[in-house]
C-alpha positions as semicolon CSV with decimal commas, in nm:
position;residue;x (nm);y (nm);z (nm)
1;M;0,001;0,006;-0,014
2;K;0,267;0,250;0,084
3;T;0,434;0,168;-0,231
4;A;0,132;0,233;-0,435
5;N;0,093;0,546;-0,250
6;W;0,446;0,684;-0,322
7;V;0,395;0,599;-0,700
8;R;0,082;0,807;-0,699
9;A;0,252;1,090;-0,535
10;A;0,525;1,075;-0,760
11;V;0,312;1,085;-1,093
12;L;0,124;1,392;-0,933
13;A;0,477;1,539;-0,869
14;A;0,554;1,476;-1,243
15;S;0,260;1,640;-1,355
16;V;0,373;1,953;-1,178
17;C;0,718;1,944;-1,338
18;V;0,597;1,844;-1,684
19;S;0,782;2,024;-1,957
20;A;0,622;2,208;-2,228
21;P;0,603;2,021;-2,575
22;A;0,897;2,069;-2,784
23;I;0,815;2,281;-3,087
24;G;1,048;2,384;-3,381
25;Q;1,267;2,668;-3,314
26;E;1,577;2,873;-3,472
27;K;1,926;2,855;-3,294
28;T;2,098;3,096;-3,494
29;G;2,017;3,472;-3,577
30;N;2,228;3,799;-3,705
31;K;2,136;4,131;-3,779
32;E;2,040;4,210;-4,116
33;G;2,322;4,293;-4,345
34;F;2,577;4,200;-4,087
35;S;2,869;4,009;-4,195
36;L;3,263;3,975;-4,108
37;K;3,562;3,925;-4,342
38;P;3,871;3,756;-4,215
39;G;4,168;3,926;-4,065
40;T;3,951;4,269;-4,041
41;V;3,835;4,324;-3,678
42;R;3,971;4,259;-3,308
43;I;3,726;4,076;-3,093
44;V;3,762;4,050;-2,709
45;L;3,664;3,694;-2,536
46;M;3,477;3,778;-2,245
47;R;3,484;3,568;-1,926
48;P;3,256;3,274;-1,997
49;V;2,974;3,234;-1,759
50;I;2,979;2,868;-1,670
51;D;2,743;2,700;-1,408
52;V;2,713;2,338;-1,345
53;G;2,518;2,137;-1,098
54;E;2,267;1,877;-1,001
55;Q;1,901;1,891;-1,099
56;S;1,703;1,794;-0,791
57;T;1,401;1,571;-0,782
58;G;1,172;1,876;-0,782
59;G;1,357;2,025;-1,082
60;M;1,581;2,247;-0,875
61;F;1,920;2,379;-0,972
62;E;2,183;2,273;-0,719
63;P;2,543;2,405;-0,812
64;N;2,811;2,199;-0,774
65;A;3,145;2,384;-0,722
66;D;3,374;2,090;-0,809
67;W;3,185;2,023;-1,124
68;T;3,181;2,384;-1,205
69;T;3,560;2,446;-1,155
70;Q;3,631;2,129;-1,380
71;A;3,410;2,249;-1,656
72;R;3,563;2,602;-1,645
73;E;3,904;2,439;-1,686
74;Y;3,809;2,229;-2,002
75;L;3,596;2,489;-2,169
76;T;3,857;2,741;-2,122
77;A;4,142;2,493;-2,292
78;A;3,859;2,432;-2,563
79;L;3,803;2,791;-2,641
80;G;4,183;2,870;-2,614
81;Q;4,211;2,608;-2,918
82;A;3,931;2,753;-3,113
83;Q;4,044;3,106;-3,081
84;S;4,303;3,111;-3,378
85;K;4,031;2,938;-3,612
86;L;3,762;3,217;-3,605
87;G;3,918;3,390;-3,903
88;N;3,982;3,716;-3,679
89;V;4,202;3,827;-3,396
90;V;4,047;3,716;-3,087
91;V;4,201;3,775;-2,745
92;E;4,127;3,693;-2,407
93;Y;3,940;3,990;-2,174
94;S;4,162;4,128;-1,928
95;D;4,073;4,441;-1,719
96;Q;4,426;4,549;-1,720
97;Y;4,393;4,707;-1,379
98;T;4,112;4,957;-1,490
99;G;3,840;4,832;-1,245
100;D;3,582;4,726;-1,495
101;G;3,593;4,347;-1,390
102;P;3,246;4,391;-1,183
103;L;3,088;4,597;-1,447
104;V;3,180;4,371;-1,712
105;T;3,036;4,065;-1,486
106;Q;2,708;4,233;-1,498
107;Y;2,710;4,275;-1,859
108;S;2,791;3,921;-1,909
109;H;2,477;3,814;-1,708
110;L;2,285;4,087;-1,907
111;F;2,386;3,883;-2,220
112;N;2,212;3,605;-2,068
113;S;1,904;3,775;-2,005
114;V;1,886;3,923;-2,373
115;A;1,978;3,580;-2,529
116;D;1,703;3,446;-2,352
117;S;1,472;3,694;-2,478
118;V;1,601;3,634;-2,823
119;I;1,518;3,236;-2,777
120;E;1,154;3,314;-2,646
121;Y;1,065;3,608;-2,863
122;Q;1,261;3,576;-3,191
123;F;1,367;3,186;-3,213
124;F;1,028;3,053;-3,168
125;P;0,813;3,186;-3,443
126;G;0,491;3,136;-3,241
127;N;0,604;3,374;-2,987
128;R;0,754;3,613;-3,192
129;L;0,664;4,002;-3,071
130;P;0,504;4,203;-3,340
131;T;0,837;4,416;-3,403
132;K;1,004;4,093;-3,444
133;K;0,775;3,945;-3,738
134;R;0,908;4,118;-4,011
135;G;1,116;3,908;-4,245
136;K;1,492;3,911;-4,140
137;S;1,474;4,153;-3,857
138;F;1,707;4,073;-3,579
139;E;1,721;4,375;-3,359
140;W;1,867;4,316;-3,011
141;G;2,110;4,515;-2,799
142;M;2,274;4,581;-2,467
143;G;2,294;4,939;-2,460
144;D;2,607;5,151;-2,560
145;G;2,779;5,135;-2,210
146;L;3,052;4,873;-2,331
147;S;3,201;5,134;-2,548
148;R;3,303;5,327;-2,270
149;L;3,474;5,056;-2,080
150;T;3,863;5,128;-2,080
151;S;3,945;4,757;-2,052
152;L;3,785;4,725;-2,402
153;N;3,970;5,001;-2,595
154;G;4,095;4,911;-2,925
155;A;3,841;4,586;-2,978
156;D;3,579;4,624;-3,234
157;Y;3,362;4,342;-3,098
158;A;3,300;4,149;-2,763
159;L;3,218;3,770;-2,788
160;F;3,032;3,642;-2,488
161;I;2,985;3,278;-2,403
162;S;2,761;3,121;-2,162
163;T;2,688;2,763;-2,045
164;H;2,450;2,628;-1,799
165;D;2,446;2,239;-1,699
166;E;2,206;2,051;-1,448
167;Y;2,261;1,671;-1,461
168;G;1,961;1,482;-1,316
169;S;1,995;1,330;-0,962
170;T;1,909;0,969;-0,898
171;G;1,574;1,127;-0,786
172;R;1,491;1,320;-1,067
173;K;1,567;1,003;-1,298
174;V;1,348;0,802;-1,093
175;L;1,071;1,055;-1,121
176;Q;1,126;1,063;-1,481
177;I;1,058;0,679;-1,507
178;V;0,746;0,683;-1,289
179;G;0,599;0,987;-1,500
180;M;0,644;0,772;-1,818
181;L;0,458;0,511;-1,646
182;G;0,191;0,743;-1,573
183;G;0,203;0,889;-1,927
184;V;0,340;1,226;-1,815
185;G;0,684;1,372;-1,952
186;V;0,952;1,483;-1,704
187;T;1,271;1,610;-1,830
188;S;1,597;1,498;-1,655
189;G;1,886;1,734;-1,708
190;V;1,919;2,083;-1,851
191;H;2,204;2,134;-2,083
192;Q;2,201;2,544;-2,250
193;G;2,458;2,738;-2,412
194;Y;2,479;3,063;-2,556
195;A;2,749;3,247;-2,806
196;G;2,703;3,612;-2,926
197;L;2,875;3,874;-3,081
198;V;2,823;4,241;-2,946
199;D;2,943;4,550;-3,160
200;L;3,136;4,743;-2,896
201;K;3,071;5,078;-3,080
202;T;2,668;5,050;-3,077
203;G;2,596;4,771;-2,824
204;E;2,396;4,576;-3,097
205;L;2,383;4,177;-3,081
206;V;2,501;4,116;-3,418
207;W;2,513;3,751;-3,416
208;L;2,381;3,487;-3,163
209;N;2,405;3,106;-3,150
210;A;2,164;2,985;-2,853
211;D;2,073;2,641;-2,778
212;R;1,837;2,493;-2,481
213;Q;1,954;2,139;-2,571
214;M;2,314;2,136;-2,636
215;G;2,515;1,848;-2,612
216;G;2,863;1,752;-2,471
217;D;2,950;1,650;-2,100
218;V;3,135;1,962;-2,005
219;R;3,290;1,789;-1,705
220;T;3,523;1,612;-1,967
221;V;3,760;1,721;-2,185
222;E;3,591;1,565;-2,474
223;G;3,248;1,694;-2,393
224;A;3,387;2,052;-2,338
225;Q;3,544;2,051;-2,694
226;K;3,209;1,930;-2,838
227;R;3,007;2,212;-2,649
228;V;3,258;2,477;-2,792
229;T;3,216;2,332;-3,136
230;Q;2,838;2,377;-3,105
231;L;2,869;2,712;-2,962
232;L;3,077;2,858;-3,216
233;E;2,890;2,699;-3,526
234;G;2,832;2,966;-3,792
235;F;3,053;3,216;-3,638
236;P;3,100;3,498;-3,863
237;G;3,421;3,567;-4,025
238;R;3,550;3,221;-4,002
239;P;3,708;3,089;-4,314
240;V;3,487;2,839;-4,491
241;E;3,732;2,538;-4,504
242;V;3,775;2,564;-4,116
243;A;3,424;2,592;-4,049
244;A;3,361;2,303;-4,265
245;A;3,647;2,090;-4,089
246;G;3,509;2,162;-3,726
247;N;3,168;1,997;-3,842
């Protein structure tokens, strides 16, 4: 009897945690008319925002410091290998004792918010705002404050990278199985990543690659390399032969 009650309770919980049905969405967008030629600009790779943890039975994110440190090490190394293949000069961000660091961190999180908005209101055709329904319209920005940061002097664009991974706990996986038995869909794990290029003169988001179902276990070397490859897919200015080799 206790087991039956537990199963019924688990199915009820699953109905609360049910995910919305997946519908087709775009993953990449760029400002109309924007393009880059190899060897023409200087790009600053901002400090990536990396969060890794466990997804609890109830679907809550529980950060894991060890996993995050591991992922940061592997992703940083993979990004370092990719920098020379992006077609233009890409340098890692340094505040150069300017004191810009805290403000840059805020901009990194602002980028995440903008990317989320693009996914919801541009990449999902059914959710598009009235102003985003015009053909190739892609008009998103972060304000012109970036142009006033001393630590970004001499650069043309900023490349923002963000990854968020939640690995399903044992309880979450059990709930997923119980949900299936009850005809209720429950996701186990969240793996999303955003990569975006921002014009430092205007603050406009000129290119974005964003996916809430990315591959690659960022806690491993191979997985981190796969994630970076996915994040930089279609990066503007990359030589055609290099882009093809990376696929």
